[in-house]
PDB file of C-alpha atoms in Angstrom:
ATOM      1  CA  UNK A 250      36.353  47.052  16.644  1.00 45.00           C
ATOM      2  CA  UNK A 251      37.702  44.125  14.619  1.00 43.00           C
ATOM      3  CA  UNK A 252      37.184  44.473  10.896  1.00 45.00           C
ATOM      4  CA  UNK A 253      36.379  41.521   8.737  1.00 40.00           C
ATOM      5  CA  UNK A 254      38.532  41.760   5.657  1.00 41.00           C
ATOM      6  CA  UNK A 255      37.796  38.428   4.008  1.00 45.00           C
ATOM      7  CA  UNK A 256      34.268  37.034   4.109  1.00 41.00           C
ATOM      8  CA  UNK A 257      35.372  33.822   2.407  1.00 44.00           C
ATOM      9  CA  UNK A 258      36.643  32.512   5.740  1.00 45.00           C
ATOM     10  CA  UNK A 259      33.193  32.695   7.334  1.00 46.00           C
ATOM     11  CA  UNK A 260      30.994  29.557   7.431  1.00 46.00           C
ATOM     12  CA  UNK A 261      28.483  29.830   4.615  1.00 50.00           C
ATOM     13  CA  UNK A 262      24.977  28.460   4.253  1.00 52.00           C
ATOM     14  CA  UNK A 263      24.463  24.842   3.385  1.00 55.00           C
ATOM     15  CA  UNK A 264      25.092  24.308  -0.311  1.00 60.00           C
ATOM     16  CA  UNK A 265      22.391  23.090  -2.660  1.00 61.00           C
ATOM     17  CA  UNK A 266      24.226  19.792  -3.035  1.00 62.00           C
ATOM     18  CA  UNK A 267      24.377  19.288   0.741  1.00 59.00           C
ATOM     19  CA  UNK A 268      20.688  20.135   1.077  1.00 60.00           C
ATOM     20  CA  UNK A 269      19.792  17.638  -1.635  1.00 66.00           C
ATOM     21  CA  UNK A 270      22.006  14.962  -0.069  1.00 67.00           C
ATOM     22  CA  UNK A 271      20.318  15.485   3.305  1.00 68.00           C
ATOM     23  CA  UNK A 272      16.858  15.233   1.732  1.00 76.00           C
ATOM     24  CA  UNK A 273      17.863  12.059  -0.114  1.00 85.00           C
ATOM     25  CA  UNK A 274      19.128  10.488   3.123  1.00 88.00           C
ATOM     26  CA  UNK A 275      15.912  11.354   4.915  1.00 91.00           C
ATOM     27  CA  UNK A 276      13.801   9.920   2.083  1.00 92.00           C
ATOM     28  CA  UNK A 277      15.872   6.731   1.997  1.00 92.00           C
ATOM     29  CA  UNK A 278      15.595   6.343   5.771  1.00 93.00           C
ATOM     30  CA  UNK A 279      11.841   6.923   5.601  1.00 92.00           C
ATOM     31  CA  UNK A 280      11.242   4.159   3.060  1.00 90.00           C
ATOM     32  CA  UNK A 281      13.620   1.728   4.790  1.00 93.00           C
ATOM     33  CA  UNK A 282      12.031   2.193   8.219  1.00 92.00           C
ATOM     34  CA  UNK A 283       8.507   2.082   6.794  1.00 87.00           C
ATOM     35  CA  UNK A 284       9.341  -1.228   5.103  1.00 85.00           C
ATOM     36  CA  UNK A 285      10.620  -2.642   8.398  1.00 87.00           C
ATOM     37  CA  UNK A 286       7.419  -1.546  10.112  1.00 85.00           C
ATOM     38  CA  UNK A 287       4.971  -3.125   7.665  1.00 79.00           C
ATOM     39  CA  UNK A 288       7.043  -6.312   7.575  1.00 77.00           C
ATOM     40  CA  UNK A 289       7.070  -6.418  11.410  1.00 78.00           C
ATOM     41  CA  UNK A 290      10.853  -6.322  11.601  1.00 82.00           C
ATOM     42  CA  UNK A 291      10.166  -3.582  14.126  1.00 85.00           C
ATOM     43  CA  UNK A 292       7.648  -5.048  16.548  1.00 82.00           C
ATOM     44  CA  UNK A 293       4.430  -3.409  17.780  1.00 83.00           C
ATOM     45  CA  UNK A 294       4.746  -1.388  21.018  1.00 86.00           C
ATOM     46  CA  UNK A 295       8.547  -1.557  21.029  1.00 89.00           C
ATOM     47  CA  UNK A 296      10.713   1.501  21.479  1.00 93.00           C
ATOM     48  CA  UNK A 297      12.647   2.399  18.330  1.00 94.00           C
ATOM     49  CA  UNK A 298      16.405   2.514  18.752  1.00 93.00           C
ATOM     50  CA  UNK A 299      17.524   5.482  16.646  1.00 93.00           C
ATOM     51  CA  UNK A 300      21.224   4.731  17.093  1.00 93.00           C
ATOM     52  CA  UNK A 301      20.800   1.182  15.837  1.00 93.00           C
ATOM     53  CA  UNK A 302      18.744   2.362  12.877  1.00 93.00           C
ATOM     54  CA  UNK A 303      21.394   4.960  12.068  1.00 93.00           C
ATOM     55  CA  UNK A 304      24.124   2.327  12.032  1.00 92.00           C
ATOM     56  CA  UNK A 305      22.073  -0.206  10.127  1.00 93.00           C
ATOM     57  CA  UNK A 306      21.020   2.224   7.409  1.00 92.00           C
ATOM     58  CA  UNK A 307      24.353   3.995   7.203  1.00 92.00           C
ATOM     59  CA  UNK A 308      22.972   7.495   7.743  1.00 92.00           C
ATOM     60  CA  UNK A 309      23.291  10.037  10.533  1.00 92.00           C
ATOM     61  CA  UNK A 310      20.776  10.532  13.336  1.00 91.00           C
ATOM     62  CA  UNK A 311      19.269  13.614  11.682  1.00 93.00           C
ATOM     63  CA  UNK A 312      17.724  11.789   8.674  1.00 93.00           C
ATOM     64  CA  UNK A 313      16.532   9.057  11.030  1.00 95.00           C
ATOM     65  CA  UNK A 314      14.779  11.601  13.234  1.00 94.00           C
ATOM     66  CA  UNK A 315      13.256  13.336  10.195  1.00 95.00           C
ATOM     67  CA  UNK A 316      11.980   9.999   8.869  1.00 94.00           C
ATOM     68  CA  UNK A 317      10.505   9.032  12.242  1.00 95.00           C
ATOM     69  CA  UNK A 318       8.740  12.376  12.592  1.00 94.00           C
ATOM     70  CA  UNK A 319       7.229  11.852   9.160  1.00 92.00           C
ATOM     71  CA  UNK A 320       6.141   8.327  10.068  1.00 92.00           C
ATOM     72  CA  UNK A 321       4.614   9.659  13.289  1.00 90.00           C
ATOM     73  CA  UNK A 322       2.561  12.177  11.311  1.00 87.00           C
ATOM     74  CA  UNK A 323       1.340   9.294   9.138  1.00 83.00           C
ATOM     75  CA  UNK A 324       0.354   7.145  12.110  1.00 82.00           C
ATOM     76  CA  UNK A 325       2.984   4.417  11.716  1.00 85.00           C
ATOM     77  CA  UNK A 326       4.851   5.266  14.910  1.00 90.00           C
ATOM     78  CA  UNK A 327       4.075   7.314  18.010  1.00 89.00           C
ATOM     79  CA  UNK A 328       6.239   9.839  19.827  1.00 91.00           C
ATOM     80  CA  UNK A 329       6.082   9.725  23.600  1.00 92.00           C
ATOM     81  CA  UNK A 330       7.485  12.779  25.407  1.00 90.00           C
ATOM     82  CA  UNK A 331      10.861  12.125  27.056  1.00 87.00           C
ATOM     83  CA  UNK A 332      10.738   8.483  25.928  1.00 91.00           C
ATOM     84  CA  UNK A 333      11.200   8.540  22.175  1.00 93.00           C
ATOM     85  CA  UNK A 334       9.498   6.850  19.231  1.00 95.00           C
ATOM     86  CA  UNK A 335       7.504   3.644  19.546  1.00 94.00           C
ATOM     87  CA  UNK A 336       6.028   1.276  16.970  1.00 90.00           C
ATOM     88  CA  UNK A 337       2.260   1.517  16.780  1.00 82.00           C
ATOM     89  CA  UNK A 338       0.223  -1.102  18.591  1.00 77.00           C
ATOM     90  CA  UNK A 339      -1.788  -3.718  16.709  1.00 72.00           C
ATOM     91  CA  UNK A 340      -4.593  -3.501  19.255  1.00 68.00           C
ATOM     92  CA  UNK A 341      -8.164  -3.601  17.948  1.00 66.00           C
ATOM     93  CA  UNK A 342      -9.297  -1.470  20.879  1.00 68.00           C
ATOM     94  CA  UNK A 343     -11.251   1.506  19.595  1.00 74.00           C
ATOM     95  CA  UNK A 344     -11.035   0.315  15.989  1.00 80.00           C
ATOM     96  CA  UNK A 345     -14.775  -0.198  15.559  1.00 84.00           C
ATOM     97  CA  UNK A 346     -15.466   3.232  17.049  1.00 87.00           C
ATOM     98  CA  UNK A 347     -13.121   4.853  14.540  1.00 88.00           C
ATOM     99  CA  UNK A 348     -14.685   3.044  11.600  1.00 90.00           C
ATOM    100  CA  UNK A 349     -18.155   3.951  12.845  1.00 91.00           C
ATOM    101  CA  UNK A 350     -17.129   7.598  12.956  1.00 93.00           C
ATOM    102  CA  UNK A 351     -15.562   7.281   9.527  1.00 94.00           C
ATOM    103  CA  UNK A 352     -18.820   5.921   8.139  1.00 94.00           C
ATOM    104  CA  UNK A 353     -20.810   8.816   9.614  1.00 96.00           C
ATOM    105  CA  UNK A 354     -18.406  11.407   8.193  1.00 97.00           C
ATOM    106  CA  UNK A 355     -18.202   9.843   4.747  1.00 97.00           C
ATOM    107  CA  UNK A 356     -21.950   9.408   4.395  1.00 97.00           C
ATOM    108  CA  UNK A 357     -22.539  13.024   5.449  1.00 98.00           C
ATOM    109  CA  UNK A 358     -19.853  14.132   3.004  1.00 98.00           C
ATOM    110  CA  UNK A 359     -21.467  12.230   0.152  1.00 98.00           C
ATOM    111  CA  UNK A 360     -24.870  13.766   0.879  1.00 98.00           C
ATOM    112  CA  UNK A 361     -23.512  17.304   0.981  1.00 98.00           C
ATOM    113  CA  UNK A 362     -21.418  16.717  -2.145  1.00 98.00           C
ATOM    114  CA  UNK A 363     -24.502  15.672  -4.093  1.00 98.00           C
ATOM    115  CA  UNK A 364     -26.422  18.684  -2.815  1.00 97.00           C
ATOM    116  CA  UNK A 365     -23.731  21.338  -3.195  1.00 97.00           C
ATOM    117  CA  UNK A 366     -21.143  20.359  -5.784  1.00 97.00           C
ATOM    118  CA  UNK A 367     -21.267  21.701  -9.326  1.00 97.00           C
ATOM    119  CA  UNK A 368     -21.242  19.244 -12.220  1.00 97.00           C
ATOM    120  CA  UNK A 369     -17.630  20.186 -12.936  1.00 97.00           C
ATOM    121  CA  UNK A 370     -16.685  19.325  -9.351  1.00 97.00           C
ATOM    122  CA  UNK A 371     -18.378  15.939  -9.532  1.00 97.00           C
ATOM    123  CA  UNK A 372     -16.447  15.341 -12.734  1.00 97.00           C
ATOM    124  CA  UNK A 373     -13.237  15.682 -10.670  1.00 97.00           C
ATOM    125  CA  UNK A 374     -14.237  12.591  -8.682  1.00 97.00           C
ATOM    126  CA  UNK A 375     -14.969  10.676 -11.852  1.00 97.00           C
ATOM    127  CA  UNK A 376     -11.680  11.764 -13.437  1.00 97.00           C
ATOM    128  CA  UNK A 377      -9.720  10.852 -10.303  1.00 97.00           C
ATOM    129  CA  UNK A 378     -11.107   7.329 -10.268  1.00 96.00           C
ATOM    130  CA  UNK A 379     -10.878   6.796 -14.028  1.00 95.00           C
ATOM    131  CA  UNK A 380      -7.192   7.715 -13.879  1.00 95.00           C
ATOM    132  CA  UNK A 381      -6.327   4.976 -11.377  1.00 93.00           C
ATOM    133  CA  UNK A 382      -8.933   2.222 -11.742  1.00 91.00           C
ATOM    134  CA  UNK A 383      -7.257   0.295 -14.567  1.00 87.00           C
ATOM    135  CA  UNK A 384      -4.066  -0.436 -12.611  1.00 83.00           C
ATOM    136  CA  UNK A 385      -5.552  -0.200  -9.121  1.00 82.00           C
ATOM    137  CA  UNK A 386      -5.462  -3.945  -8.474  1.00 77.00           C
ATOM    138  CA  UNK A 387      -1.790  -4.342  -9.357  1.00 81.00           C
ATOM    139  CA  UNK A 388      -0.330  -1.312  -7.605  1.00 84.00           C
ATOM    140  CA  UNK A 389       1.990  -1.569  -4.623  1.00 86.00           C
ATOM    141  CA  UNK A 390       0.058  -1.588  -1.300  1.00 86.00           C
ATOM    142  CA  UNK A 391       1.466   1.838  -0.402  1.00 87.00           C
ATOM    143  CA  UNK A 392       0.092   3.255  -3.652  1.00 90.00           C
ATOM    144  CA  UNK A 393      -3.291   1.581  -3.179  1.00 89.00           C
ATOM    145  CA  UNK A 394      -3.546   3.041   0.315  1.00 90.00           C
ATOM    146  CA  UNK A 395      -2.696   6.556  -0.883  1.00 92.00           C
ATOM    147  CA  UNK A 396      -5.111   6.340  -3.809  1.00 93.00           C
ATOM    148  CA  UNK A 397      -7.909   4.994  -1.634  1.00 92.00           C
ATOM    149  CA  UNK A 398      -7.455   7.747   0.946  1.00 94.00           C
ATOM    150  CA  UNK A 399      -7.348  10.314  -1.838  1.00 96.00           C
ATOM    151  CA  UNK A 400     -10.651   9.045  -3.256  1.00 97.00           C
ATOM    152  CA  UNK A 401     -12.536   9.323   0.020  1.00 97.00           C
ATOM    153  CA  UNK A 402     -10.902  12.623   0.972  1.00 98.00           C
ATOM    154  CA  UNK A 403     -11.979  14.087  -2.368  1.00 98.00           C
ATOM    155  CA  UNK A 404     -15.607  13.292  -1.532  1.00 98.00           C
ATOM    156  CA  UNK A 405     -15.160  15.086   1.786  1.00 98.00           C
ATOM    157  CA  UNK A 406     -13.541  18.047   0.020  1.00 98.00           C
ATOM    158  CA  UNK A 407     -16.391  18.286  -2.482  1.00 98.00           C
ATOM    159  CA  UNK A 408     -18.886  18.405   0.392  1.00 98.00           C
ATOM    160  CA  UNK A 409     -17.882  22.027   0.865  1.00 97.00           C
ATOM    161  CA  UNK A 410     -17.378  21.502   4.595  1.00 98.00           C
ATOM    162  CA  UNK A 411     -13.675  21.694   5.497  1.00 97.00           C
ATOM    163  CA  UNK A 412     -14.322  20.275   8.975  1.00 97.00           C
ATOM    164  CA  UNK A 413     -15.545  17.012   7.477  1.00 97.00           C
ATOM    165  CA  UNK A 414     -12.348  16.839   5.432  1.00 97.00           C
ATOM    166  CA  UNK A 415     -10.167  17.571   8.471  1.00 95.00           C
ATOM    167  CA  UNK A 416     -11.920  14.990  10.622  1.00 94.00           C
ATOM    168  CA  UNK A 417     -11.623  12.297   7.966  1.00 95.00           C
ATOM    169  CA  UNK A 418      -7.931  13.088   7.471  1.00 93.00           C
ATOM    170  CA  UNK A 419      -7.398  12.739  11.229  1.00 88.00           C
ATOM    171  CA  UNK A 420      -9.140   9.356  11.282  1.00 91.00           C
ATOM    172  CA  UNK A 421      -7.052   8.191   8.329  1.00 90.00           C
ATOM    173  CA  UNK A 422      -3.882   9.010  10.249  1.00 84.00           C
ATOM    174  CA  UNK A 423      -5.029   6.887  13.179  1.00 81.00           C
ATOM    175  CA  UNK A 424      -5.941   3.812  11.135  1.00 84.00           C
ATOM    176  CA  UNK A 425      -3.331   4.078   8.355  1.00 85.00           C
ATOM    177  CA  UNK A 426      -0.893   1.577   9.865  1.00 82.00           C
ATOM    178  CA  UNK A 427      -3.648  -0.986  10.338  1.00 82.00           C
ATOM    179  CA  UNK A 428      -5.116  -0.348   6.874  1.00 84.00           C
ATOM    180  CA  UNK A 429      -1.697  -0.810   5.288  1.00 83.00           C
ATOM    181  CA  UNK A 430      -1.486  -4.247   6.909  1.00 78.00           C
ATOM    182  CA  UNK A 431      -4.944  -5.160   5.642  1.00 79.00           C
ATOM    183  CA  UNK A 432      -4.305  -4.082   2.060  1.00 81.00           C
ATOM    184  CA  UNK A 433      -1.422  -6.542   1.781  1.00 77.00           C
ATOM    185  CA  UNK A 434      -3.387  -9.279   3.540  1.00 67.00           C
ATOM    186  CA  UNK A 435      -5.274 -12.073   1.791  1.00 64.00           C
ATOM    187  CA  UNK A 436      -8.571 -10.541   2.981  1.00 60.00           C
ATOM    188  CA  UNK A 437      -8.113  -7.490   0.751  1.00 61.00           C
ATOM    189  CA  UNK A 438     -11.234  -7.890  -1.369  1.00 61.00           C
ATOM    190  CA  UNK A 439     -11.003  -6.621  -4.919  1.00 63.00           C
ATOM    191  CA  UNK A 440     -14.771  -6.143  -4.877  1.00 70.00           C
ATOM    192  CA  UNK A 441     -13.819  -2.832  -3.342  1.00 75.00           C
ATOM    193  CA  UNK A 442     -12.654  -1.751  -6.781  1.00 80.00           C
ATOM    194  CA  UNK A 443     -16.146  -2.256  -8.156  1.00 84.00           C
ATOM    195  CA  UNK A 444     -17.497  -0.562  -5.042  1.00 91.00           C
ATOM    196  CA  UNK A 445     -15.515   2.595  -5.807  1.00 93.00           C
ATOM    197  CA  UNK A 446     -16.852   2.618  -9.362  1.00 94.00           C
ATOM    198  CA  UNK A 447     -20.428   2.235  -8.154  1.00 96.00           C
ATOM    199  CA  UNK A 448     -19.963   5.102  -5.685  1.00 97.00           C
ATOM    200  CA  UNK A 449     -18.760   7.337  -8.525  1.00 97.00           C
ATOM    201  CA  UNK A 450     -21.775   6.350 -10.652  1.00 97.00           C
ATOM    202  CA  UNK A 451     -24.135   7.234  -7.796  1.00 98.00           C
ATOM    203  CA  UNK A 452     -22.378  10.570  -7.326  1.00 98.00           C
ATOM    204  CA  UNK A 453     -22.701  11.465 -11.014  1.00 98.00           C
ATOM    205  CA  UNK A 454     -26.449  10.741 -10.781  1.00 97.00           C
ATOM    206  CA  UNK A 455     -26.612  12.599  -7.450  1.00 98.00           C
ATOM    207  CA  UNK A 456     -28.262   9.486  -6.044  1.00 98.00           C
ATOM    208  CA  UNK A 457     -27.757  10.188  -2.335  1.00 98.00           C
ATOM    209  CA  UNK A 458     -29.474   7.104  -0.942  1.00 98.00           C
ATOM    210  CA  UNK A 459     -27.627   4.684  -3.237  1.00 97.00           C
ATOM    211  CA  UNK A 460     -24.279   6.340  -2.629  1.00 97.00           C
ATOM    212  CA  UNK A 461     -24.670   6.254   1.139  1.00 97.00           C
ATOM    213  CA  UNK A 462     -25.714   2.584   1.036  1.00 97.00           C
ATOM    214  CA  UNK A 463     -22.647   1.756  -1.044  1.00 96.00           C
ATOM    215  CA  UNK A 464     -20.320   3.678   1.278  1.00 95.00           C
ATOM    216  CA  UNK A 465     -21.664   1.894   4.355  1.00 94.00           C
ATOM    217  CA  UNK A 466     -21.236  -1.498   2.722  1.00 92.00           C
ATOM    218  CA  UNK A 467     -17.756  -0.519   1.557  1.00 90.00           C
ATOM    219  CA  UNK A 468     -16.621   0.482   5.037  1.00 90.00           C
ATOM    220  CA  UNK A 469     -18.241  -2.557   6.699  1.00 87.00           C
ATOM    221  CA  UNK A 470     -16.367  -4.808   4.274  1.00 84.00           C
ATOM    222  CA  UNK A 471     -13.126  -3.062   5.220  1.00 83.00           C
ATOM    223  CA  UNK A 472     -13.802  -3.445   8.953  1.00 82.00           C
ATOM    224  CA  UNK A 473     -14.359  -7.198   8.691  1.00 78.00           C
ATOM    225  CA  UNK A 474     -11.237  -7.695   6.580  1.00 78.00           C
ATOM    226  CA  UNK A 475      -9.147  -5.510   8.888  1.00 79.00           C
ATOM    227  CA  UNK A 476     -10.152  -7.469  11.989  1.00 76.00           C
ATOM    228  CA  UNK A 477      -9.056 -10.735  10.366  1.00 77.00           C
ATOM    229  CA  UNK A 478      -5.830  -9.180   9.088  1.00 76.00           C
ATOM    230  CA  UNK A 479      -4.978  -7.947  12.586  1.00 76.00           C
ATOM    231  CA  UNK A 480      -5.583 -11.355  14.120  1.00 76.00           C
ATOM    232  CA  UNK A 481      -3.272 -12.970  11.597  1.00 76.00           C
ATOM    233  CA  UNK A 482      -0.677 -10.245  12.072  1.00 73.00           C
ATOM    234  CA  UNK A 483      -0.654 -10.751  15.835  1.00 71.00           C
ATOM    235  CA  UNK A 484      -0.165 -14.492  15.344  1.00 73.00           C
ATOM    236  CA  UNK A 485       2.684 -13.820  12.945  1.00 70.00           C
ATOM    237  CA  UNK A 486       4.436 -11.362  15.242  1.00 69.00           C
ATOM    238  CA  UNK A 487       4.051 -13.170  18.544  1.00 66.00           C
ATOM    239  CA  UNK A 488       3.924 -16.823  17.475  1.00 63.00           C
ATOM    240  CA  UNK A 489       6.317 -19.139  19.376  1.00 54.00           C
ATOM    241  CA  UNK A 490       9.505 -19.733  17.454  1.00 51.00           C
ATOM    242  CA  UNK A 491      10.623 -23.215  16.553  1.00 41.00           C
ATOM    243  CA  UNK A 492      13.548 -23.357  18.946  1.00 44.00           C
ATOM    244  CA  UNK A 493      12.604 -21.947  22.301  1.00 48.00           C
ATOM    245  CA  UNK A 494       8.851 -21.925  22.331  1.00 49.00           C
ATOM    246  CA  UNK A 495       8.823 -18.267  23.343  1.00 50.00           C
ATOM    247  CA  UNK A 496       7.109 -15.478  21.429  1.00 49.00           C
ATOM    248  CA  UNK A 497       9.379 -13.868  18.882  1.00 46.00           C
ATOM    249  CA  UNK A 498      10.350 -10.343  19.847  1.00 44.00           C
ATOM    250  CA  UNK A 499      12.392  -8.173  17.537  1.00 39.00           C
ATOM    251  CA  UNK A 500      14.882  -5.571  18.673  1.00 34.00           C
ATOM    252  CA  UNK A 501      14.159  -1.964  17.834  1.00 33.00           C
TER     253      UNK A 501
END
């Protein structure tokens, strides 16, 4: 049997510095690719070229793959077995069905929250909104999206029914890419800020009927704005260019 006399020659675990460097590369790749997606530098329905991204961003394939997996979990790209990652479609097919389901879930959540939540729990919703409302209008679209999702998910959480929370989170993942486009679009209506405040007021009064009415109006406003934002986005992405008269198609 061969004895090992010097363990220093054996390959050791990844150092803390290497681990941190890998995490930093993955985070940098994530933000760079996400920016390309929302700016349509990566076109809807196109296959994502990981090698080209790796070269362009100056990182290895591993951080690229980690970033794409994260973006897939957030609904910005899709992973097709044996084919790779693809940019999400801008199709409106099924969009109204998803928003209809979202409305049903959120209204049910609000009702149960008012019936079940303790005063201290309702105060969490008020505190959450008070902490972000002042700067809500001026935040980066990514921040607005995260804060908005957090607001509505908190209502679902306070309903006391984890299935409502899980279903709403799943819907958010499916519409997140489209919502991110809408938030940066001219149709993003800042009346939604006042709408959030009114929903909180109704919750603190446990006014179920008023809260549900406000939520329905809030979601309907979002649907209308999203449809217009998608139409404009499709025109932007596939409009004929000035030289050849053919739709512009980016390379993944």
